[in-house]
Short mmCIF file of C-alpha atoms and ligand atoms in Angstrom, two decimals:
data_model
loop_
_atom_site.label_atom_id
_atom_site.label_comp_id
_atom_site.label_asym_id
_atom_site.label_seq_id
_atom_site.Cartn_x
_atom_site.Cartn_y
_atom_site.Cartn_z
CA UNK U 1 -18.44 6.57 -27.60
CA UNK U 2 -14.48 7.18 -27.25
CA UNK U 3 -12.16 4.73 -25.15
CA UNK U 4 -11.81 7.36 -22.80
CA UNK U 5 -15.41 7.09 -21.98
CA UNK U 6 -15.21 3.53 -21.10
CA UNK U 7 -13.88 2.35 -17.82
CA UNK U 8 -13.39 -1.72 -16.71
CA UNK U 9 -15.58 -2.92 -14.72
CA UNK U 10 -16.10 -6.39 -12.75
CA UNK U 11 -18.60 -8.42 -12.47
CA UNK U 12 -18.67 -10.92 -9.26
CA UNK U 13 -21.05 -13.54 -9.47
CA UNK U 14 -21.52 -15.37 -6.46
CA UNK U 15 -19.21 -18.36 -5.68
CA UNK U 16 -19.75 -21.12 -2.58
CA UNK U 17 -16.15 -22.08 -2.81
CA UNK U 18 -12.84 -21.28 -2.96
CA UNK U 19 -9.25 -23.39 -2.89
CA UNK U 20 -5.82 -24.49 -3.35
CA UNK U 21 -2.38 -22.83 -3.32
CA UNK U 22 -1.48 -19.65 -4.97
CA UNK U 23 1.16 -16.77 -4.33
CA UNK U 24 0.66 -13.06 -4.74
CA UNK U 25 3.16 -10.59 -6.61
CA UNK U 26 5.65 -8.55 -4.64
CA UNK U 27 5.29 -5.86 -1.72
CA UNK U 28 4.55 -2.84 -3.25
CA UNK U 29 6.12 -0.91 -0.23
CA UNK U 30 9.18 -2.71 -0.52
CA UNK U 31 9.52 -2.63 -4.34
CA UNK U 32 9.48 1.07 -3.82
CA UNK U 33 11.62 0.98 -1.70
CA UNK U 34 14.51 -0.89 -3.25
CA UNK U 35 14.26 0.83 -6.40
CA UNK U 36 14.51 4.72 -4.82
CA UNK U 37 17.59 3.71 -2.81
CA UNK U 38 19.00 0.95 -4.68
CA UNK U 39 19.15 4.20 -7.36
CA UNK U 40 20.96 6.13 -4.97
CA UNK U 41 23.36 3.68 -3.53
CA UNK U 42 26.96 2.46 -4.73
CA UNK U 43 26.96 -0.63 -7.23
CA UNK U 44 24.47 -2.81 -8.57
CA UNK U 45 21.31 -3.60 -7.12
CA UNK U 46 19.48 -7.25 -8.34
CA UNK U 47 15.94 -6.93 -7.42
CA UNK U 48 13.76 -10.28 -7.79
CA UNK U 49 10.15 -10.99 -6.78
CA UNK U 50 9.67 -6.64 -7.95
CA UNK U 51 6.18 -6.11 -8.28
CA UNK U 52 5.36 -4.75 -12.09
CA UNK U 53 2.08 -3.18 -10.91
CA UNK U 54 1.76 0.41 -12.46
CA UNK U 55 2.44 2.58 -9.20
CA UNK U 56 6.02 0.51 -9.13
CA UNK U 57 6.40 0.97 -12.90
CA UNK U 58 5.60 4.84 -12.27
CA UNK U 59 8.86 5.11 -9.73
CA UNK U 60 11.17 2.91 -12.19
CA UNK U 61 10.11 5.48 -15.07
CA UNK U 62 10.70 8.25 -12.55
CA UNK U 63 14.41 6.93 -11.87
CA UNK U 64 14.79 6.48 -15.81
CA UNK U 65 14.58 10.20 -16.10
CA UNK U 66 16.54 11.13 -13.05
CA UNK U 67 19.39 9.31 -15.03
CA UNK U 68 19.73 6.05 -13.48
CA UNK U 69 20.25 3.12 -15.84
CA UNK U 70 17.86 -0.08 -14.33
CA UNK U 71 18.33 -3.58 -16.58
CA UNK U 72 15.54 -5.47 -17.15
CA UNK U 73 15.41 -9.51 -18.11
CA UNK U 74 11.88 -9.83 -17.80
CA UNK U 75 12.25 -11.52 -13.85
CA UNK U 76 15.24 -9.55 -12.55
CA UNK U 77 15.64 -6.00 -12.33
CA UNK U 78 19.38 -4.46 -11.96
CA UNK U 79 19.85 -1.33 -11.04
CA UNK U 80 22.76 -0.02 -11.88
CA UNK U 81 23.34 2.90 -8.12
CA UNK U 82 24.73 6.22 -9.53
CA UNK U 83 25.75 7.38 -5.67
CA UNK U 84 25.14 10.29 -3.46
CA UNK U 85 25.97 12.92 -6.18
CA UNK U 86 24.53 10.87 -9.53
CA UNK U 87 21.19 11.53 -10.01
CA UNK U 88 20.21 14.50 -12.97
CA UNK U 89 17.44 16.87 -13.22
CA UNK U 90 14.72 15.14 -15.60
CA UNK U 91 13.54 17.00 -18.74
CA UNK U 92 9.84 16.74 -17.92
CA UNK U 93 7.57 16.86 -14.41
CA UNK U 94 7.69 13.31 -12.91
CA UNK U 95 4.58 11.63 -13.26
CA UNK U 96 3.76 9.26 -10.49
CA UNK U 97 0.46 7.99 -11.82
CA UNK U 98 -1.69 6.83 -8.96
CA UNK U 99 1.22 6.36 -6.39
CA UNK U 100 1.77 8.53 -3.10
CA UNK U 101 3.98 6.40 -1.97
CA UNK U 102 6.19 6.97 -5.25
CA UNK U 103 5.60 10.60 -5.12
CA UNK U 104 5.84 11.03 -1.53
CA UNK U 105 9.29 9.05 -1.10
CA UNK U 106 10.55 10.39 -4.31
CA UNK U 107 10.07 13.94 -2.94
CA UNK U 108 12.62 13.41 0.04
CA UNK U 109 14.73 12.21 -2.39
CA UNK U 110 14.67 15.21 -4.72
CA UNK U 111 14.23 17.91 -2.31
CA UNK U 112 18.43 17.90 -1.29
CA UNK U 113 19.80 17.61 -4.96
CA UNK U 114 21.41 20.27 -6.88
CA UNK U 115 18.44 20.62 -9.31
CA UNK U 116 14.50 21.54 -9.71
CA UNK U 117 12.18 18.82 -10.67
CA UNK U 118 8.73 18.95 -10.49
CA UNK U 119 6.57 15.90 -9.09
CA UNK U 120 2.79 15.28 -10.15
CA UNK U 121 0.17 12.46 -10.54
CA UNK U 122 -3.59 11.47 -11.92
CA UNK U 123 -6.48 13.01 -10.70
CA UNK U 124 -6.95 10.53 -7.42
CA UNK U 125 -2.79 11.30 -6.66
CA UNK U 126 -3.78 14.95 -7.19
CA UNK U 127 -6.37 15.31 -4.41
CA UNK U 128 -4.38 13.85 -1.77
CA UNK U 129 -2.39 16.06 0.80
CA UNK U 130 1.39 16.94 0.62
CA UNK U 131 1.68 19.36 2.90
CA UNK U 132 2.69 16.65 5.21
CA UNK U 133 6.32 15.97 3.55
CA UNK U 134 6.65 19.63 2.11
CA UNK U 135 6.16 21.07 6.22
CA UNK U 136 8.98 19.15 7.29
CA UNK U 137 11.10 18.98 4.43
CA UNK U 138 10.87 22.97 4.60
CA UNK U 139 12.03 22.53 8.10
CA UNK U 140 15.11 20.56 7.03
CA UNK U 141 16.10 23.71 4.53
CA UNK U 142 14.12 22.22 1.43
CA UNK U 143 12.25 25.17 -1.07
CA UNK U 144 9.22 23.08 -2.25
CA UNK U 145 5.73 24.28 -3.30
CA UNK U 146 2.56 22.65 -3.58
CA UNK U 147 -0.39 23.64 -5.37
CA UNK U 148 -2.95 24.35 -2.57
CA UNK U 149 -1.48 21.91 -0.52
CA UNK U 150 -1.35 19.02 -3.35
CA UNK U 151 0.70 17.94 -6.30
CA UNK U 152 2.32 19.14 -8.63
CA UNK U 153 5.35 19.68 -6.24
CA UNK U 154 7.83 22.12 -7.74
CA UNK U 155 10.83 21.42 -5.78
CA UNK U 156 13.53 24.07 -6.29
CA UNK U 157 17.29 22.51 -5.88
CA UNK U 158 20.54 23.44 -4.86
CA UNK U 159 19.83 24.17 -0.82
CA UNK U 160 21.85 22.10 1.79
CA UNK U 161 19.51 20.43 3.97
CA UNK U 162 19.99 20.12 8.07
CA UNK U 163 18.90 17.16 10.14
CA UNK U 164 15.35 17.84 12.00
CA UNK U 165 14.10 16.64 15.84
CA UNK U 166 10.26 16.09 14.37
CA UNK U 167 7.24 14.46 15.56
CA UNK U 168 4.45 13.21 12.81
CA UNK U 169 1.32 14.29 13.13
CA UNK U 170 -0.24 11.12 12.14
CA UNK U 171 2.12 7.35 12.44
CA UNK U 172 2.79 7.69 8.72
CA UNK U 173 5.68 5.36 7.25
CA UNK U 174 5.28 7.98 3.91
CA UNK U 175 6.05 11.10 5.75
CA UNK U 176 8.50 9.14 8.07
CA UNK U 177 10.58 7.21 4.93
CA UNK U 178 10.30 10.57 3.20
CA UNK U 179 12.03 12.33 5.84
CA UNK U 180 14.69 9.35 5.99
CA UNK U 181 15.46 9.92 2.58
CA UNK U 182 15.96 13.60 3.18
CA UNK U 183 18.11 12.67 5.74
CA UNK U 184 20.84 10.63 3.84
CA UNK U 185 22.00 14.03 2.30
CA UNK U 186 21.16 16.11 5.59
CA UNK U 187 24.06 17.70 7.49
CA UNK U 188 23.46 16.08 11.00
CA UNK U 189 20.65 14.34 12.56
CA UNK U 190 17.34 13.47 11.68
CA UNK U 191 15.20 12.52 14.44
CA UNK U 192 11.60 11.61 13.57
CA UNK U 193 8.94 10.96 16.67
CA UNK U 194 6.16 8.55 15.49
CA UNK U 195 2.68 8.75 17.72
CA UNK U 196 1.73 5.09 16.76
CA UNK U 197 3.51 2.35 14.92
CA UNK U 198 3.86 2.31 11.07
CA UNK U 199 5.21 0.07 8.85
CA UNK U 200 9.39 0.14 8.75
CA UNK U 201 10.47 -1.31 5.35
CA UNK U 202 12.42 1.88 4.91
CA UNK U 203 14.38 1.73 8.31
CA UNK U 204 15.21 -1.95 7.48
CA UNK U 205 16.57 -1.35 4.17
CA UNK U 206 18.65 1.52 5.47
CA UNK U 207 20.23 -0.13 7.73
CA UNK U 208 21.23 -3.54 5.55
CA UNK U 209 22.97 -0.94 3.13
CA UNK U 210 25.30 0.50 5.78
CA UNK U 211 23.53 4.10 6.50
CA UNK U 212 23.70 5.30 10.14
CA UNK U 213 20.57 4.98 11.50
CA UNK U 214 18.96 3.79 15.22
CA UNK U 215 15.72 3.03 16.09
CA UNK U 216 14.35 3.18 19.95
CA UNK U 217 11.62 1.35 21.46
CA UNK U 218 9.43 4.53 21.98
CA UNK U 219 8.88 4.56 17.96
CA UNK U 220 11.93 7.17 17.45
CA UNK U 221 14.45 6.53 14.24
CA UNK U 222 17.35 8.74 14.29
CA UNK U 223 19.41 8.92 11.08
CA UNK U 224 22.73 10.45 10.88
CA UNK U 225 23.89 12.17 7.36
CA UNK U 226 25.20 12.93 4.75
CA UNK U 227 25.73 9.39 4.47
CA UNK U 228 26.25 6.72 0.94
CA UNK U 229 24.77 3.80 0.75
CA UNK U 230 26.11 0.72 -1.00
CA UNK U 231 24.01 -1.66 -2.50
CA UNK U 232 22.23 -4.77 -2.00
CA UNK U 233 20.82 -7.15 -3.51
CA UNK U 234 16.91 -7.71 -2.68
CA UNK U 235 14.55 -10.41 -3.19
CA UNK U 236 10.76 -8.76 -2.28
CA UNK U 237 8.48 -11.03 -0.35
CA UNK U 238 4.75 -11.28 -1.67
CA UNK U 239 2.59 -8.49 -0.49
CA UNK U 240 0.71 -9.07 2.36
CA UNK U 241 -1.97 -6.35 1.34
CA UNK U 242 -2.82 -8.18 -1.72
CA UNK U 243 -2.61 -11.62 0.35
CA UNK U 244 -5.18 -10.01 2.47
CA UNK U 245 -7.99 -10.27 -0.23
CA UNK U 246 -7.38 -14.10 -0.24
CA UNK U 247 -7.14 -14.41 3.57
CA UNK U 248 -10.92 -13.07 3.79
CA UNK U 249 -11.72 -15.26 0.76
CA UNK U 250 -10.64 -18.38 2.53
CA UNK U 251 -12.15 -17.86 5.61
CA UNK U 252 -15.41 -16.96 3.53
CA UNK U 253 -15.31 -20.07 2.02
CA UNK U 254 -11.96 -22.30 2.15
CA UNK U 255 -13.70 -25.73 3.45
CA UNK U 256 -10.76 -27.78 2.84
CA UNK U 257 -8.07 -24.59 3.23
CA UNK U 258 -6.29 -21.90 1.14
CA UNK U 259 -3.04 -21.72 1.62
CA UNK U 260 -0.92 -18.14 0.21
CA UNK U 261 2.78 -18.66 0.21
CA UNK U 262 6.23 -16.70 0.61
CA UNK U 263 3.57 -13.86 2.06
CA UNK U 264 5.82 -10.98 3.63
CA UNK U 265 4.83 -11.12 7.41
CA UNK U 266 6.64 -7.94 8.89
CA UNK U 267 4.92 -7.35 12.27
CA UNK U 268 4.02 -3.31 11.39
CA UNK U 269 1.89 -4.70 8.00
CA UNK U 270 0.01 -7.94 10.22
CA UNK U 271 -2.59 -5.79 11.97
CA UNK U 272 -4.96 -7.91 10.36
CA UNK U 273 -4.40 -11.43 11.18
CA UNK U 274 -4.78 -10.48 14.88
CA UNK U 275 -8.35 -8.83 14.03
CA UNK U 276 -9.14 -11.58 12.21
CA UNK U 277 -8.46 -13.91 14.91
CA UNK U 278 -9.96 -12.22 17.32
CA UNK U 279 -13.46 -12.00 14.93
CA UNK U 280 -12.77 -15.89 15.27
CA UNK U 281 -10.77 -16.37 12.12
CA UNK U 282 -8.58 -19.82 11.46
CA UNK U 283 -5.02 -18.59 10.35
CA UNK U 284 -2.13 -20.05 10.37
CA UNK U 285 1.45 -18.78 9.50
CA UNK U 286 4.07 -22.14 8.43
CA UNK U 287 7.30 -22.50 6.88
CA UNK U 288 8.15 -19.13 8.84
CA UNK U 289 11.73 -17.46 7.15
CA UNK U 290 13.83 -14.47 6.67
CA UNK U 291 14.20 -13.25 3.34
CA UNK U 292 16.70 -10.41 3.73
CA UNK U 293 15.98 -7.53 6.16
CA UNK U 294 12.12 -9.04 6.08
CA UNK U 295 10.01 -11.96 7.59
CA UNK U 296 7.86 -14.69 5.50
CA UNK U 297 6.13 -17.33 5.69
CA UNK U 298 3.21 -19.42 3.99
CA UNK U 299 -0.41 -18.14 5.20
CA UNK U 300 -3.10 -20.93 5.35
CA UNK U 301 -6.90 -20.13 6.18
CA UNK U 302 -9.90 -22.11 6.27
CA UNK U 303 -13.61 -21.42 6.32
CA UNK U 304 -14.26 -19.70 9.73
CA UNK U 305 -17.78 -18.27 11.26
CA UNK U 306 -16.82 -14.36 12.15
CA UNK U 307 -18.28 -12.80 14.71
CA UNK U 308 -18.24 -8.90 15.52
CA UNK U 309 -15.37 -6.93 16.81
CA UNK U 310 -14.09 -3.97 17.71
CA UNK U 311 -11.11 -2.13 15.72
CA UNK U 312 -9.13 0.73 16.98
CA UNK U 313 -5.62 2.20 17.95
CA UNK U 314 -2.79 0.49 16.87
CA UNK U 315 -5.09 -2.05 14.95
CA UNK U 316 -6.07 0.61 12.47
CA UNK U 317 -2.24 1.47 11.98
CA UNK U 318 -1.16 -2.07 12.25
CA UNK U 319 -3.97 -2.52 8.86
CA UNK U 320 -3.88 0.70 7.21
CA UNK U 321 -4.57 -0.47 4.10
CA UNK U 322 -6.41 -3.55 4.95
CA UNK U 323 -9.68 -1.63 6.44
CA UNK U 324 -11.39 -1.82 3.19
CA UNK U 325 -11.09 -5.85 3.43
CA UNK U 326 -12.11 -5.64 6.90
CA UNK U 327 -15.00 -3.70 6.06
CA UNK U 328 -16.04 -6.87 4.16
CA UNK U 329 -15.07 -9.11 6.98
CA UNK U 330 -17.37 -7.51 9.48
CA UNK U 331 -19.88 -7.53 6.69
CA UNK U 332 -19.83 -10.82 6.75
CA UNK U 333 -19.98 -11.20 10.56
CA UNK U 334 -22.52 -12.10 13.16
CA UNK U 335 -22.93 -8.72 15.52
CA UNK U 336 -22.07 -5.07 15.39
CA UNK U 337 -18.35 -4.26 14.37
CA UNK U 338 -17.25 -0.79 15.22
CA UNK U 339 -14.39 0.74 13.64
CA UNK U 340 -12.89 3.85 15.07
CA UNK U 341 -9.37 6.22 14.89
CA UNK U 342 -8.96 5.53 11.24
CA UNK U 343 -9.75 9.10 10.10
CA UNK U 344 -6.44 8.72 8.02
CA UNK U 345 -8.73 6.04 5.64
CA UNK U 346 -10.16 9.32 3.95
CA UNK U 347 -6.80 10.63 3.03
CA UNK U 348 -6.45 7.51 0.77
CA UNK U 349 -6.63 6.40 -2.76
CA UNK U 350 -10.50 7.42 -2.26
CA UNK U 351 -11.86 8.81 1.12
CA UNK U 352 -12.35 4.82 1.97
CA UNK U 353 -14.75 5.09 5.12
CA UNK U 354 -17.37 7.08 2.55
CA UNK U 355 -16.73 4.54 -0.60
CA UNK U 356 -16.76 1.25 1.46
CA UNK U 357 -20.07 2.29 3.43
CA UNK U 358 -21.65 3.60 0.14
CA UNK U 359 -21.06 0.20 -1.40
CA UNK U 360 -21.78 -1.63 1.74
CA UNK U 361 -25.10 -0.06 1.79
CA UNK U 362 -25.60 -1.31 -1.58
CA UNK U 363 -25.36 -4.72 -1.25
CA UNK U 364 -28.01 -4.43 1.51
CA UNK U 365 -25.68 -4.16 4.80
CA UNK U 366 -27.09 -1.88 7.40
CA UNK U 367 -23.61 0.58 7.91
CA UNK U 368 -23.31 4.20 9.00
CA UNK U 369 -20.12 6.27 8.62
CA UNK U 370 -18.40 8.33 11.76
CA UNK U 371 -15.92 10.98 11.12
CA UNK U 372 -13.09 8.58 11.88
CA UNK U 373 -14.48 5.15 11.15
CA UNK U 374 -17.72 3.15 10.94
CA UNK U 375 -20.13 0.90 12.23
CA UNK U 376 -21.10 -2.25 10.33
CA UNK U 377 -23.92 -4.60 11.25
CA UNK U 378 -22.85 -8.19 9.97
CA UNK U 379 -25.68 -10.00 7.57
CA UNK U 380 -26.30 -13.58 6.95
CA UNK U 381 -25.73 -13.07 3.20
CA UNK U 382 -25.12 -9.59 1.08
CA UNK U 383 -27.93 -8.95 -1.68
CA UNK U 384 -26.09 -8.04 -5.57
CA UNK U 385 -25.83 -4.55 -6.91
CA UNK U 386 -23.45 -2.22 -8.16
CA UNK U 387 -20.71 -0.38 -6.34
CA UNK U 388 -18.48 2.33 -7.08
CA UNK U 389 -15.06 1.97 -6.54
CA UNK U 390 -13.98 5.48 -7.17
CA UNK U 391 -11.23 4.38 -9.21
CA UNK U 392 -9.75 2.79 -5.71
CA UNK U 393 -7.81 -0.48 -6.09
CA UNK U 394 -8.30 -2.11 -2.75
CA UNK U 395 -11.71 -1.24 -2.44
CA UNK U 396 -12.62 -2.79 -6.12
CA UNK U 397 -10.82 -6.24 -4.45
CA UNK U 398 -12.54 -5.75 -1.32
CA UNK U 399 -16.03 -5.88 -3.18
CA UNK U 400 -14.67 -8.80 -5.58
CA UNK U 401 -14.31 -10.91 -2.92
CA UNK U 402 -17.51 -10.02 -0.96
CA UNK U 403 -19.14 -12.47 -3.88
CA UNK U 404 -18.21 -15.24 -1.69
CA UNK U 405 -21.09 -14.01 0.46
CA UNK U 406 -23.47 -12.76 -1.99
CA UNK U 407 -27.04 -13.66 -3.20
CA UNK U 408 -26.46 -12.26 -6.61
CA UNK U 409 -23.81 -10.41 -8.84
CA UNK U 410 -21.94 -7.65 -7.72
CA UNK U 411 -20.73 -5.46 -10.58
CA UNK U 412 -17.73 -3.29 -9.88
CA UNK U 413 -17.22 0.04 -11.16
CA UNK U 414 -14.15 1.45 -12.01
CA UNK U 415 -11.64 -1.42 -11.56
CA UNK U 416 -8.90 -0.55 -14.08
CA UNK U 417 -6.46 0.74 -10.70
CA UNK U 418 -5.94 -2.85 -9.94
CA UNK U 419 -2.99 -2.80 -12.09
CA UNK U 420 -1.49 -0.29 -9.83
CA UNK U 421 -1.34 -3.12 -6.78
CA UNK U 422 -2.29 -6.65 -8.44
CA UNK U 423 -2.16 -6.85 -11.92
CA UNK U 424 -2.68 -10.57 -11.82
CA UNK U 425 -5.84 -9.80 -8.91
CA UNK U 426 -9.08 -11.26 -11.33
CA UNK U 427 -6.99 -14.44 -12.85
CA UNK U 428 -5.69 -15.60 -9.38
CA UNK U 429 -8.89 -15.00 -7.85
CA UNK U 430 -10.21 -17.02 -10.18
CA UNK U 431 -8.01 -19.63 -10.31
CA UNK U 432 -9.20 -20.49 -6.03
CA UNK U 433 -12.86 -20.31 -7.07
CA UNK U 434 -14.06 -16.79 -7.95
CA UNK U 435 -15.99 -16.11 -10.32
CA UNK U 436 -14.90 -12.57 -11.56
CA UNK U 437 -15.36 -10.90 -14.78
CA UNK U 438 -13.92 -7.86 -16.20
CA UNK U 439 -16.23 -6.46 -18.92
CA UNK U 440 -15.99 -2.28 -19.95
CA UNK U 441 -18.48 -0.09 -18.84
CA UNK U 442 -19.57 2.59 -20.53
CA UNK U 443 -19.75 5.69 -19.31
C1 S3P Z 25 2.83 3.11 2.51
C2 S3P Z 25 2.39 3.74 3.66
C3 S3P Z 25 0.98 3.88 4.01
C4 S3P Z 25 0.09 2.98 3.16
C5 S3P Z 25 0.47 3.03 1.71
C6 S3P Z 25 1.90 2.53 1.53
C7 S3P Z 25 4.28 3.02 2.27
O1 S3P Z 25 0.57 5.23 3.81
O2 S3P Z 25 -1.26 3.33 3.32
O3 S3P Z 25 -0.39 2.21 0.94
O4 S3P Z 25 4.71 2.22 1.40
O5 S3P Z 25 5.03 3.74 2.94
P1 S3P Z 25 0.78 6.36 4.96
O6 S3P Z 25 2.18 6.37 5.32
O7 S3P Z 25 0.37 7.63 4.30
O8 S3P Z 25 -0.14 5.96 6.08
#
């Protein structure tokens, strides 16, 4: 048997407890973030707290080969801005590994230089739609093509882009910070309409390095170009999605409290405290703090009984990319949870309402899928078995931490895209109580 036909997986024996004080690596959105326009701004960038998970590591290589010189001393990144005009074609196609975020911001970046570049990804990356930044980007002037609405991107240089009036079809910050990005080399303005909230690291960021941009209370952002930005420096909070696996944990089984600290608590990324409160959840925020352009603060849980709820509307955008958590959370529930308007869960990493129920079902939970959500009936303990993760970070985590609530082992399929989000995800679980442990499994 070759490498390539084994795969990590976990193995998540059942643990009654978990404690004690622990910290989670950076925000992935905002690591992104500061490296695409501290690339593109005006002086030197020092970025602390950047999370080295492999969809982060993907954009930094990505900027390498635009041209853009980024110091490393193994816990600061500078990166040294080449300006409006600096970046140069790469030799090769970009490879964003597992990352839309990367790709997707990227591509609003690329799409108004002078030069082609082509943009692609693995085989999850690959399946997921792009039609919803190359639409509008077209719009603004861009010449991109997908390949039957996915990556590669070929993006063909040299056209001057226009500022757009457009309204997403879905509250996406992707599409949304794409078309920002676009903007900043756009002759006029670009006015994007959101239908729901969605997370607004990029607007924040835009504004701390001087760029011309104004945000209304009916979810409008209008940004005025061409415009340079000048840099700043940036110290990235802990990610709240990965603090999210340990908030479930701890109200699983925290007796004496969990506390996660210097946890990034902007209020378009903390859908899923309120959902957790209202299912009955003890969480507190302390130590409260602005870091920056963002808000912080220490999270502390304790061991909580859930009971059923129901999630919908701006609490599916407000947790986009906590569901699969959730999932586990109403798992572990007393009642009937119903989750609905989070259709935008299949367009993930994996189609997550299919993998989540699949793997529910396999630990014994009675759950049924919808088109745009699901319905989980809460047990008094899950039974062991094996899940597939489909190669999908959060919902490997998601089924680590269901353990806490488990009769037997669960054994995890597919876990090596934990890197991409939380390289450090099976020795800090640990480390509170968990009993996780990655073995290969062969194919
Ligand atoms: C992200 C936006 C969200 C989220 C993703 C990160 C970002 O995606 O699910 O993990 O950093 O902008 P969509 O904008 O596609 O909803």
């Amino acid at each position: 048997m070759s490498d390539s036909d084994r795969q990590p997986a976990i193995v998540a024996r059942p643990a009654a407890r978990v404690a004690g004080v622990v910290r989670v690596p950076g925000d992935k959105s905002i690591s992104h973030r500061a490296l695409l326009l501290g690339a593109v701004a005006t002086g030197d960038t020092t970025l602390s707290g950047f999370l080295r998970g492999e969809d982060c590591l993907a954009t930094l290589a990505a900027l390498r080969a635009l041209g853009v010189a980024v110091d490393d001393d193994g816990e600061r990144l500078t990166i040294h801005g080449v300006g409006s005009a600096g970046l140069a074609a790469a030799s090769q196609p970009l490879d964003m590994g597992n990352s839309g975020t990367g790709l997707r911001l990227l591509a609003g970046l690329l799409a108004p230089q002078p030069f082609d570049s082509v943009l692609t990804g693995d085989a999850s990356l690959r399946r997921r739609p792009m039609e919803r930044i190359a639409e509008p980007l077209r719009a603004m002037g861009a010449e991109i093509a997908t390949s039957g609405g996915c990556a590669p991107l070929t993006i063909k240089g040299g056209h001057t882009l226009h500022g757009l009036d457009y309204e997403l079809p879905v509250p996406s910050a992707q599409i949304k910070s794409a078309l920002l990005l676009a903007g900043l080399w756009a002759e006029g303005t670009t006015t994007i309409r959101s239908p729901g909230p969605s997370r607004d690291h990029t607007e924040r960021m835009l504004v701390t390095m001087g760029a011309a941009l104004e945000r209304t209370s009916d979810r409008t952002v209008r940004l005025t170009g061409p415009t340079q930005l000048s840099a700043v420096d940036v110290d990235v909070p802990g990610d709240f999605s990965s603090a999210a696996f340990l908030i479930v944990a701890g109200l699983l089984a925290a007796d004496q409290g969990l506390v996660i600290e210097r946890v990034g608590i902007n209020p378009t990324r903390t859908g899923l405290l309120d959902v957790l409160r209202a299912m009955g959840g003890h969480v507190e925020l302390r130590g409260t703090d602005v870091v920056g352009a963002e808000p912080v603060a220490d999270i502390y849980v304790k061991r909580s009984d859930l009971t059923a709820t129901e999630i919908g509307g701006e609490a599916v955008a407000l947790s986009i990319d906590e569901l699969p958590i959730l999932f586990i959370a109403a798992a572990c529930a007393q009642g009937r949870t119903q989750i609905s308007g989070a259709a935008e869960l299949r367009h993930k990493e994996s189609d997550r309402i299919a993998t989540m129920v699949a793997g529910l079902r396999a630990l014994g939970v009675q759950a049924q899928e919808r088109p745009d959500g699901a319905v989980i009936d809460g047990s008094a303990a899950l039974s062991g078995g094996v899940v597939e993760s489909h190669g999908d970070h959060r919902v490997a985590m998601a089924f680590a931490i269901a353990s806490l609530f488990a009769r037997d082992d669960i054994v995890i399929h597919e876990t090596a895209e934990i890197a991409t989000s939380f390289p450090d995800f099976v020795r800090t679980t640990r480390q509170i109580g968990l009993s996780l442990e990655s073995t290969e499994q062969a194919h």
